[in-house]
Amino acid sequence: MKIAIASDHIGYPLKEHIKEYLAPRGYEFIDVGTNSEERCNYPEFGKKAADLVAAGTCEFGILICGTGVGISLAANKVHGIRAVVCSEPYTARLCRQHNNANMIAFGARVIGSATAEMIVDEFFAAEFEGGRHQKRIDMIAAIENGEEL
Ligand code: RB5
């Protein structure tokens, strides 16, 4: 499975940790940066990763900044992106099962590396359940497309 991964300078060390954690488990990455702890702007990297997911180049994406909020806000401006900030594994599972999230975000200032591992484990193990949830995803897409609900 190919994953787009992005962070800002605050999230950079955790981005590297998550790649090291997931790579032996068979995940491939397109890492769009940032590539150091030098100060940068999270929207640039959130957009780059979101573009890869929206284009279908990557199936899913991982986003990391200080809180997970700024980089997910940027990613969610890309058409077709459903990026969710998670600080615990339960939301990581449910955002796949019910919300068909295609990007997961978390904050390097909020959670530690062990919790981040649990979050990505749950996110990638879960599957979208469809059914009644599909209608709601379609409604979100309608809002995105400027259609009436
Ligand atoms: C950077 O200082 C910080 O604002 C950023 O990492 C993130 O937390 C924004 O949401």
CSV table of N, CA and C and ligand atoms in Angstrom, one decimal:
chain,number,residue,atom,x,y,z
A,1,MET,N,0.9,-1.2,0.0
A,1,MET,CA,0.0,0.0,0.0
A,1,MET,C,0.9,1.2,0.0
A,2,LYS,N,0.6,2.2,-0.9
A,2,LYS,CA,1.4,3.4,-1.0
A,2,LYS,C,0.7,4.5,-0.2
A,3,ILE,N,1.6,5.2,0.6
A,3,ILE,CA,1.1,6.2,1.6
A,3,ILE,C,1.8,7.5,1.3
A,4,ALA,N,1.1,8.6,1.2
A,4,ALA,CA,1.7,9.9,1.1
A,4,ALA,C,1.9,10.4,2.6
A,5,ILE,N,3.1,10.9,2.9
A,5,ILE,CA,3.3,11.3,4.2
A,5,ILE,C,4.0,12.7,4.2
A,6,ALA,N,3.5,13.6,5.1
A,6,ALA,CA,4.0,15.0,5.2
A,6,ALA,C,4.0,15.4,6.6
A,7,SER,N,4.9,16.4,6.9
A,7,SER,CA,4.9,17.0,8.2
A,7,SER,C,5.4,18.4,8.0
A,8,ASP,N,5.3,19.2,9.1
A,8,ASP,CA,6.1,20.5,9.2
A,8,ASP,C,7.3,20.2,10.0
A,9,HIS,N,8.0,21.2,10.4
A,9,HIS,CA,9.2,21.1,11.2
A,9,HIS,C,9.0,20.4,12.6
A,10,ILE,N,7.8,20.7,13.2
A,10,ILE,CA,7.5,20.2,14.5
A,10,ILE,C,7.2,18.7,14.4
A,11,GLY,N,6.6,18.3,13.3
A,11,GLY,CA,6.2,16.9,13.1
A,11,GLY,C,7.3,16.0,12.5
A,12,TYR,N,8.4,16.7,12.0
A,12,TYR,CA,9.4,15.9,11.3
A,12,TYR,C,10.0,14.7,12.0
A,13,PRO,N,10.4,14.8,13.3
A,13,PRO,CA,10.9,13.6,13.9
A,13,PRO,C,9.9,12.5,14.0
A,14,LEU,N,8.6,12.8,14.3
A,14,LEU,CA,7.6,11.7,14.4
A,14,LEU,C,7.3,11.2,13.0
A,15,LYS,N,7.4,12.0,11.9
A,15,LYS,CA,7.2,11.5,10.6
A,15,LYS,C,8.3,10.4,10.3
A,16,GLU,N,9.5,10.7,10.6
A,16,GLU,CA,10.6,9.7,10.4
A,16,GLU,C,10.3,8.4,11.2
A,17,HIS,N,9.9,8.6,12.4
A,17,HIS,CA,9.6,7.4,13.3
A,17,HIS,C,8.5,6.6,12.7
A,18,ILE,N,7.4,7.2,12.2
A,18,ILE,CA,6.3,6.5,11.6
A,18,ILE,C,6.7,5.7,10.4
A,19,LYS,N,7.5,6.3,9.6
A,19,LYS,CA,8.0,5.6,8.4
A,19,LYS,C,8.8,4.4,8.8
A,20,GLU,N,9.7,4.5,9.8
A,20,GLU,CA,10.5,3.4,10.3
A,20,GLU,C,9.6,2.3,10.8
A,21,TYR,N,8.5,2.7,11.5
A,21,TYR,CA,7.6,1.7,12.1
A,21,TYR,C,6.8,1.0,11.0
A,22,LEU,N,6.4,1.7,10.0
A,22,LEU,CA,5.5,1.1,9.0
A,22,LEU,C,6.2,0.4,7.8
A,23,ALA,N,7.4,0.9,7.5
A,23,ALA,CA,8.1,0.3,6.3
A,23,ALA,C,8.3,-1.2,6.4
A,24,PRO,N,8.7,-1.8,7.6
A,24,PRO,CA,8.9,-3.2,7.7
A,24,PRO,C,7.6,-4.0,7.6
A,25,ARG,N,6.5,-3.3,7.8
A,25,ARG,CA,5.1,-3.9,7.7
A,25,ARG,C,4.6,-3.8,6.3
A,26,GLY,N,5.4,-3.4,5.3
A,26,GLY,CA,5.0,-3.5,3.9
A,26,GLY,C,4.4,-2.3,3.3
A,27,TYR,N,4.4,-1.2,4.0
A,27,TYR,CA,3.9,0.1,3.5
A,27,TYR,C,5.0,0.8,2.7
A,28,GLU,N,4.6,1.4,1.6
A,28,GLU,CA,5.6,2.2,0.8
A,28,GLU,C,5.2,3.7,1.0
A,29,PHE,N,6.1,4.6,0.9
A,29,PHE,CA,5.9,6.0,1.2
A,29,PHE,C,6.3,6.9,0.0
A,30,ILE,N,5.5,7.9,-0.2
A,30,ILE,CA,6.0,9.1,-0.9
A,30,ILE,C,6.0,10.1,0.1
A,31,ASP,N,7.2,10.5,0.5
A,31,ASP,CA,7.5,11.5,1.5
A,31,ASP,C,7.7,12.9,0.8
A,32,VAL,N,6.7,13.8,1.0
A,32,VAL,CA,6.8,15.1,0.4
A,32,VAL,C,7.4,16.1,1.3
A,33,GLY,N,8.0,15.7,2.4
A,33,GLY,CA,8.7,16.6,3.3
A,33,GLY,C,7.8,17.1,4.4
A,34,THR,N,8.3,17.9,5.2
A,34,THR,CA,9.6,18.6,5.2
A,34,THR,C,10.7,17.6,5.6
A,35,ASN,N,11.9,18.0,5.4
A,35,ASN,CA,13.0,17.1,5.6
A,35,ASN,C,14.0,17.5,6.7
A,36,SER,N,13.6,18.4,7.6
A,36,SER,CA,14.4,18.8,8.7
A,36,SER,C,13.6,19.5,9.7
A,37,GLU,N,14.2,19.9,10.8
A,37,GLU,CA,13.5,20.7,11.8
A,37,GLU,C,13.6,22.2,11.6
A,38,GLU,N,14.0,22.5,10.4
A,38,GLU,CA,14.1,24.0,10.1
A,38,GLU,C,12.6,24.5,9.9
A,39,ARG,N,12.3,25.6,10.4
A,39,ARG,CA,11.0,26.1,10.4
A,39,ARG,C,10.4,26.2,9.0
A,40,CYS,N,9.2,25.8,8.8
A,40,CYS,CA,8.5,25.8,7.5
A,40,CYS,C,7.0,26.1,7.7
A,41,ASN,N,6.3,26.0,6.6
A,41,ASN,CA,4.8,26.3,6.6
A,41,ASN,C,4.1,25.0,6.3
A,42,TYR,N,3.3,24.6,7.3
A,42,TYR,CA,2.6,23.3,7.1
A,42,TYR,C,1.6,23.2,5.9
A,43,PRO,N,1.0,24.3,5.4
A,43,PRO,CA,0.0,24.2,4.3
A,43,PRO,C,0.7,23.6,3.0
A,44,GLU,N,2.0,24.0,2.8
A,44,GLU,CA,2.7,23.6,1.6
A,44,GLU,C,2.8,22.0,1.6
A,45,PHE,N,3.1,21.4,2.7
A,45,PHE,CA,3.3,20.0,2.8
A,45,PHE,C,2.0,19.2,2.9
A,46,GLY,N,1.0,19.8,3.6
A,46,GLY,CA,-0.3,19.2,3.6
A,46,GLY,C,-0.9,19.1,2.2
A,47,LYS,N,-0.8,20.2,1.5
A,47,LYS,CA,-1.3,20.2,0.1
A,47,LYS,C,-0.6,19.2,-0.8
A,48,LYS,N,0.7,19.1,-0.7
A,48,LYS,CA,1.5,18.1,-1.6
A,48,LYS,C,1.0,16.7,-1.3
A,49,ALA,N,0.8,16.3,0.0
A,49,ALA,CA,0.4,15.0,0.3
A,49,ALA,C,-1.0,14.8,-0.2
A,50,ALA,N,-1.9,15.8,0.1
A,50,ALA,CA,-3.3,15.6,-0.3
A,50,ALA,C,-3.5,15.5,-1.8
A,51,ASP,N,-2.6,16.2,-2.6
A,51,ASP,CA,-2.7,16.1,-4.0
A,51,ASP,C,-2.4,14.7,-4.5
A,52,LEU,N,-1.5,14.0,-3.8
A,52,LEU,CA,-1.1,12.6,-4.2
A,52,LEU,C,-2.3,11.7,-3.9
A,53,VAL,N,-3.0,11.9,-2.8
A,53,VAL,CA,-4.1,11.1,-2.4
A,53,VAL,C,-5.3,11.4,-3.4
A,54,ALA,N,-5.6,12.6,-3.6
A,54,ALA,CA,-6.7,13.0,-4.5
A,54,ALA,C,-6.5,12.5,-5.9
A,55,ALA,N,-5.2,12.4,-6.4
A,55,ALA,CA,-5.0,12.0,-7.7
A,55,ALA,C,-5.0,10.4,-7.8
A,56,GLY,N,-5.0,9.8,-6.6
A,56,GLY,CA,-5.0,8.3,-6.7
A,56,GLY,C,-3.6,7.7,-6.7
A,57,THR,N,-2.6,8.6,-6.7
A,57,THR,CA,-1.2,8.1,-6.7
A,57,THR,C,-0.9,7.3,-5.4
A,58,CYS,N,-1.5,7.8,-4.3
A,58,CYS,CA,-1.4,7.1,-3.0
A,58,CYS,C,-2.8,6.9,-2.5
A,59,GLU,N,-3.0,5.7,-1.9
A,59,GLU,CA,-4.3,5.3,-1.4
A,59,GLU,C,-4.7,6.1,-0.1
A,60,PHE,N,-3.7,6.4,0.7
A,60,PHE,CA,-4.0,7.1,2.0
A,60,PHE,C,-2.8,8.1,2.3
A,61,GLY,N,-3.0,8.9,3.3
A,61,GLY,CA,-2.0,9.9,3.6
A,61,GLY,C,-1.9,10.0,5.1
A,62,ILE,N,-0.7,10.4,5.6
A,62,ILE,CA,-0.4,10.7,7.0
A,62,ILE,C,0.1,12.1,7.1
A,63,LEU,N,-0.4,12.9,8.0
A,63,LEU,CA,0.0,14.3,8.2
A,63,LEU,C,0.3,14.5,9.6
A,64,ILE,N,1.4,15.2,9.8
A,64,ILE,CA,1.9,15.5,11.2
A,64,ILE,C,2.4,16.9,11.3
A,65,CYS,N,1.8,17.7,12.2
A,65,CYS,CA,2.3,19.0,12.6
A,65,CYS,C,2.3,19.1,14.1
A,66,GLY,N,2.3,20.2,14.7
A,66,GLY,CA,2.3,20.3,16.2
A,66,GLY,C,1.1,19.7,16.8
A,67,THR,N,-0.1,20.1,16.3
A,67,THR,CA,-1.3,19.6,16.8
A,67,THR,C,-2.0,18.6,15.8
A,68,GLY,N,-1.6,18.6,14.5
A,68,GLY,CA,-2.3,17.9,13.5
A,68,GLY,C,-3.4,18.7,12.9
A,69,VAL,N,-3.7,19.9,13.5
A,69,VAL,CA,-4.8,20.7,13.0
A,69,VAL,C,-4.5,21.5,11.7
A,70,GLY,N,-3.4,22.2,11.8
A,70,GLY,CA,-3.1,23.1,10.6
A,70,GLY,C,-2.9,22.3,9.4
A,71,ILE,N,-2.2,21.2,9.5
A,71,ILE,CA,-1.8,20.5,8.2
A,71,ILE,C,-3.1,19.8,7.7
A,72,SER,N,-4.0,19.3,8.6
A,72,SER,CA,-5.2,18.7,8.1
A,72,SER,C,-6.2,19.7,7.5
A,73,LEU,N,-6.2,20.9,8.1
A,73,LEU,CA,-7.0,22.0,7.5
A,73,LEU,C,-6.6,22.3,6.1
A,74,ALA,N,-5.3,22.3,5.9
A,74,ALA,CA,-4.8,22.6,4.5
A,74,ALA,C,-5.2,21.4,3.6
A,75,ALA,N,-5.0,20.2,4.0
A,75,ALA,CA,-5.2,19.0,3.2
A,75,ALA,C,-6.7,18.9,2.9
A,76,ASN,N,-7.6,19.3,3.8
A,76,ASN,CA,-9.0,19.2,3.6
A,76,ASN,C,-9.5,20.3,2.6
A,77,LYS,N,-8.7,21.2,2.2
A,77,LYS,CA,-9.1,22.1,1.1
A,77,LYS,C,-8.9,21.5,-0.3
A,78,VAL,N,-8.3,20.4,-0.4
A,78,VAL,CA,-8.1,19.7,-1.7
A,78,VAL,C,-9.3,18.8,-1.9
A,79,HIS,N,-9.9,19.0,-3.1
A,79,HIS,CA,-11.1,18.3,-3.5
A,79,HIS,C,-11.0,16.7,-3.3
A,80,GLY,N,-11.9,16.2,-2.5
A,80,GLY,CA,-11.9,14.7,-2.4
A,80,GLY,C,-11.2,14.2,-1.1
A,81,ILE,N,-10.6,15.2,-0.4
A,81,ILE,CA,-9.8,14.8,0.8
A,81,ILE,C,-10.7,14.8,2.0
A,82,ARG,N,-10.6,13.7,2.8
A,82,ARG,CA,-11.2,13.6,4.1
A,82,ARG,C,-10.1,13.3,5.1
A,83,ALA,N,-9.5,14.4,5.7
A,83,ALA,CA,-8.4,14.3,6.6
A,83,ALA,C,-9.0,14.5,8.0
A,84,VAL,N,-8.6,13.6,8.9
A,84,VAL,CA,-9.1,13.6,10.3
A,84,VAL,C,-8.0,13.6,11.3
A,85,VAL,N,-8.1,14.5,12.3
A,85,VAL,CA,-7.1,14.6,13.3
A,85,VAL,C,-7.5,13.6,14.4
A,86,CYS,N,-6.5,12.8,14.8
A,86,CYS,CA,-6.8,11.8,15.8
A,86,CYS,C,-5.7,11.9,16.9
A,87,SER,N,-6.1,11.7,18.2
A,87,SER,CA,-5.2,11.7,19.3
A,87,SER,C,-5.3,10.3,20.0
A,88,GLU,N,-6.2,9.5,19.5
A,88,GLU,CA,-6.3,8.2,20.1
A,88,GLU,C,-6.8,7.1,19.1
A,89,PRO,N,-6.6,5.9,19.3
A,89,PRO,CA,-6.9,4.9,18.3
A,89,PRO,C,-8.4,4.6,17.9
A,90,TYR,N,-9.3,4.9,18.9
A,90,TYR,CA,-10.7,4.7,18.6
A,90,TYR,C,-11.2,5.5,17.5
A,91,THR,N,-10.8,6.8,17.5
A,91,THR,CA,-11.2,7.7,16.4
A,91,THR,C,-10.6,7.3,15.1
A,92,ALA,N,-9.3,6.8,15.2
A,92,ALA,CA,-8.6,6.4,14.0
A,92,ALA,C,-9.3,5.2,13.3
A,93,ARG,N,-9.9,4.3,14.1
A,93,ARG,CA,-10.7,3.2,13.5
A,93,ARG,C,-12.0,3.7,12.9
A,94,LEU,N,-12.7,4.5,13.7
A,94,LEU,CA,-14.1,4.9,13.3
A,94,LEU,C,-14.0,5.9,12.1
A,95,CYS,N,-13.0,6.6,12.0
A,95,CYS,CA,-12.9,7.6,10.9
A,95,CYS,C,-12.7,6.8,9.6
A,96,ARG,N,-12.2,5.6,9.6
A,96,ARG,CA,-12.2,4.8,8.4
A,96,ARG,C,-13.5,4.1,8.2
A,97,GLN,N,-14.0,3.5,9.3
A,97,GLN,CA,-15.3,2.7,9.2
A,97,GLN,C,-16.5,3.5,8.8
A,98,HIS,N,-16.6,4.7,9.4
A,98,HIS,CA,-17.8,5.5,9.2
A,98,HIS,C,-17.6,6.7,8.2
A,99,ASN,N,-16.5,7.3,8.3
A,99,ASN,CA,-16.2,8.5,7.5
A,99,ASN,C,-15.4,8.4,6.3
A,100,ASN,N,-14.9,7.1,6.0
A,100,ASN,CA,-14.1,6.8,4.9
A,100,ASN,C,-12.9,7.9,4.8
A,101,ALA,N,-12.3,8.2,5.9
A,101,ALA,CA,-11.2,9.1,5.9
A,101,ALA,C,-10.1,8.6,5.0
A,102,ASN,N,-9.5,9.5,4.2
A,102,ASN,CA,-8.4,9.0,3.4
A,102,ASN,C,-7.0,9.6,3.8
A,103,MET,N,-7.1,10.5,4.8
A,103,MET,CA,-5.8,10.9,5.4
A,103,MET,C,-6.0,11.0,7.0
A,104,ILE,N,-5.0,10.6,7.7
A,104,ILE,CA,-5.0,10.7,9.1
A,104,ILE,C,-3.9,11.7,9.6
A,105,ALA,N,-4.3,12.5,10.5
A,105,ALA,CA,-3.4,13.6,11.0
A,105,ALA,C,-3.3,13.4,12.5
A,106,PHE,N,-2.1,13.8,13.0
A,106,PHE,CA,-1.9,13.9,14.5
A,106,PHE,C,-0.8,14.9,14.8
A,107,GLY,N,-0.8,15.2,16.1
A,107,GLY,CA,0.1,16.3,16.6
A,107,GLY,C,1.3,15.7,17.4
A,108,ALA,N,2.5,16.1,16.9
A,108,ALA,CA,3.7,15.7,17.6
A,108,ALA,C,3.8,16.3,19.0
A,109,ARG,N,3.1,17.4,19.2
A,109,ARG,CA,3.1,18.1,20.5
A,109,ARG,C,2.0,17.5,21.4
A,110,VAL,N,1.2,16.6,20.8
A,110,VAL,CA,0.0,16.2,21.5
A,110,VAL,C,0.2,14.7,22.0
A,111,ILE,N,0.7,13.9,21.1
A,111,ILE,CA,0.8,12.4,21.4
A,111,ILE,C,2.3,12.0,21.3
A,112,GLY,N,2.5,10.9,21.9
A,112,GLY,CA,3.9,10.3,21.8
A,112,GLY,C,3.9,9.3,20.6
A,113,SER,N,5.1,8.7,20.4
A,113,SER,CA,5.3,7.8,19.3
A,113,SER,C,4.6,6.5,19.4
A,114,ALA,N,4.4,6.0,20.7
A,114,ALA,CA,3.7,4.8,20.9
A,114,ALA,C,2.2,4.9,20.5
A,115,THR,N,1.6,6.1,20.9
A,115,THR,CA,0.2,6.3,20.6
A,115,THR,C,0.1,6.5,19.0
A,116,ALA,N,1.0,7.2,18.4
A,116,ALA,CA,1.0,7.4,17.0
A,116,ALA,C,1.0,6.0,16.3
A,117,GLU,N,1.8,5.1,16.8
A,117,GLU,CA,1.9,3.7,16.2
A,117,GLU,C,0.5,3.1,16.3
A,118,MET,N,-0.1,3.2,17.5
A,118,MET,CA,-1.5,2.6,17.7
A,118,MET,C,-2.5,3.2,16.7
A,119,ILE,N,-2.4,4.5,16.5
A,119,ILE,CA,-3.3,5.2,15.6
A,119,ILE,C,-3.2,4.7,14.2
A,120,VAL,N,-2.0,4.6,13.7
A,120,VAL,CA,-1.8,4.2,12.3
A,120,VAL,C,-2.2,2.7,12.2
A,121,ASP,N,-1.9,1.9,13.2
A,121,ASP,CA,-2.3,0.5,13.1
A,121,ASP,C,-3.9,0.4,13.0
A,122,GLU,N,-4.6,1.1,13.8
A,122,GLU,CA,-6.1,1.1,13.7
A,122,GLU,C,-6.6,1.6,12.4
A,123,PHE,N,-6.0,2.7,12.0
A,123,PHE,CA,-6.5,3.4,10.8
A,123,PHE,C,-6.3,2.4,9.6
A,124,PHE,N,-5.2,1.8,9.4
A,124,PHE,CA,-5.0,0.9,8.3
A,124,PHE,C,-5.6,-0.4,8.4
A,125,ALA,N,-5.9,-0.9,9.6
A,125,ALA,CA,-6.6,-2.2,9.8
A,125,ALA,C,-8.1,-2.1,9.5
A,126,ALA,N,-8.7,-0.9,9.6
A,126,ALA,CA,-10.1,-0.7,9.5
A,126,ALA,C,-10.5,-0.5,8.0
A,127,GLU,N,-11.8,-0.9,7.7
A,127,GLU,CA,-12.3,-0.7,6.4
A,127,GLU,C,-13.6,0.1,6.4
A,128,PHE,N,-13.8,0.9,5.4
A,128,PHE,CA,-15.1,1.7,5.3
A,128,PHE,C,-16.2,0.7,5.2
A,129,GLU,N,-17.3,0.9,6.0
A,129,GLU,CA,-18.4,0.0,6.1
A,129,GLU,C,-19.5,0.3,5.1
A,130,GLY,N,-19.4,1.4,4.4
A,130,GLY,CA,-20.4,1.7,3.4
A,130,GLY,C,-21.8,1.8,4.0
A,131,GLY,N,-22.8,1.3,3.3
A,131,GLY,CA,-24.2,1.3,3.8
A,131,GLY,C,-24.7,2.7,4.1
A,132,ARG,N,-25.2,2.8,5.3
A,132,ARG,CA,-25.8,4.1,5.7
A,132,ARG,C,-24.8,5.2,5.7
A,133,HIS,N,-23.5,4.8,5.9
A,133,HIS,CA,-22.4,5.8,6.0
A,133,HIS,C,-22.1,6.4,4.6
A,134,GLN,N,-22.4,5.7,3.6
A,134,GLN,CA,-22.1,6.2,2.2
A,134,GLN,C,-22.9,7.4,1.9
A,135,LYS,N,-24.2,7.4,2.3
A,135,LYS,CA,-25.1,8.5,2.0
A,135,LYS,C,-24.5,9.8,2.6
A,136,ARG,N,-23.9,9.7,3.8
A,136,ARG,CA,-23.4,10.9,4.5
A,136,ARG,C,-22.1,11.3,3.9
A,137,ILE,N,-21.3,10.4,3.4
A,137,ILE,CA,-20.1,10.8,2.6
A,137,ILE,C,-20.5,11.5,1.3
A,138,ASP,N,-21.6,11.0,0.7
A,138,ASP,CA,-22.1,11.6,-0.5
A,138,ASP,C,-22.5,13.1,-0.2
A,139,MET,N,-23.1,13.2,1.0
A,139,MET,CA,-23.6,14.6,1.4
A,139,MET,C,-22.4,15.5,1.6
A,140,ILE,N,-21.4,15.0,2.2
A,140,ILE,CA,-20.2,15.8,2.3
A,140,ILE,C,-19.6,16.2,1.0
A,141,ALA,N,-19.6,15.3,0.0
A,141,ALA,CA,-19.1,15.6,-1.3
A,141,ALA,C,-20.0,16.6,-2.0
A,142,ALA,N,-21.3,16.6,-1.7
A,142,ALA,CA,-22.2,17.5,-2.3
A,142,ALA,C,-21.9,18.9,-1.8
A,143,ILE,N,-21.6,19.1,-0.5
A,143,ILE,CA,-21.3,20.4,0.0
A,143,ILE,C,-20.0,20.9,-0.7
A,144,GLU,N,-19.0,20.0,-0.8
A,144,GLU,CA,-17.8,20.3,-1.5
A,144,GLU,C,-18.0,20.8,-2.9
A,145,ASN,N,-19.0,20.2,-3.6
A,145,ASN,CA,-19.3,20.6,-4.9
A,145,ASN,C,-20.3,21.7,-5.1
A,146,GLY,N,-20.7,22.3,-3.9
A,146,GLY,CA,-21.6,23.5,-4.0
A,146,GLY,C,-23.0,23.1,-4.3
A,147,GLU,N,-23.3,21.9,-4.1
A,147,GLU,CA,-24.7,21.4,-4.3
A,147,GLU,C,-25.6,21.5,-3.1
A,148,GLU,N,-26.9,21.6,-3.3
A,148,GLU,CA,-27.8,21.6,-2.2
A,148,GLU,C,-27.9,20.2,-1.6
A,149,LEU,N,-28.2,20.2,-0.3
A,149,LEU,CA,-28.3,18.8,0.3
A,149,LEU,C,-29.8,18.4,0.3
B,1,RB5,C1,4.0,25.4,14.3
B,1,RB5,O1,4.4,26.3,15.3
B,1,RB5,C2,2.6,24.9,14.6
B,1,RB5,O2,1.7,26.0,14.5
B,1,RB5,C3,2.1,23.8,13.7
B,1,RB5,O3,3.0,22.7,13.9
B,1,RB5,C4,0.8,23.2,14.0
B,1,RB5,O4,0.6,22.9,15.3
B,1,RB5,C5,-0.4,24.0,13.4
B,1,RB5,O5,-1.5,23.6,13.5
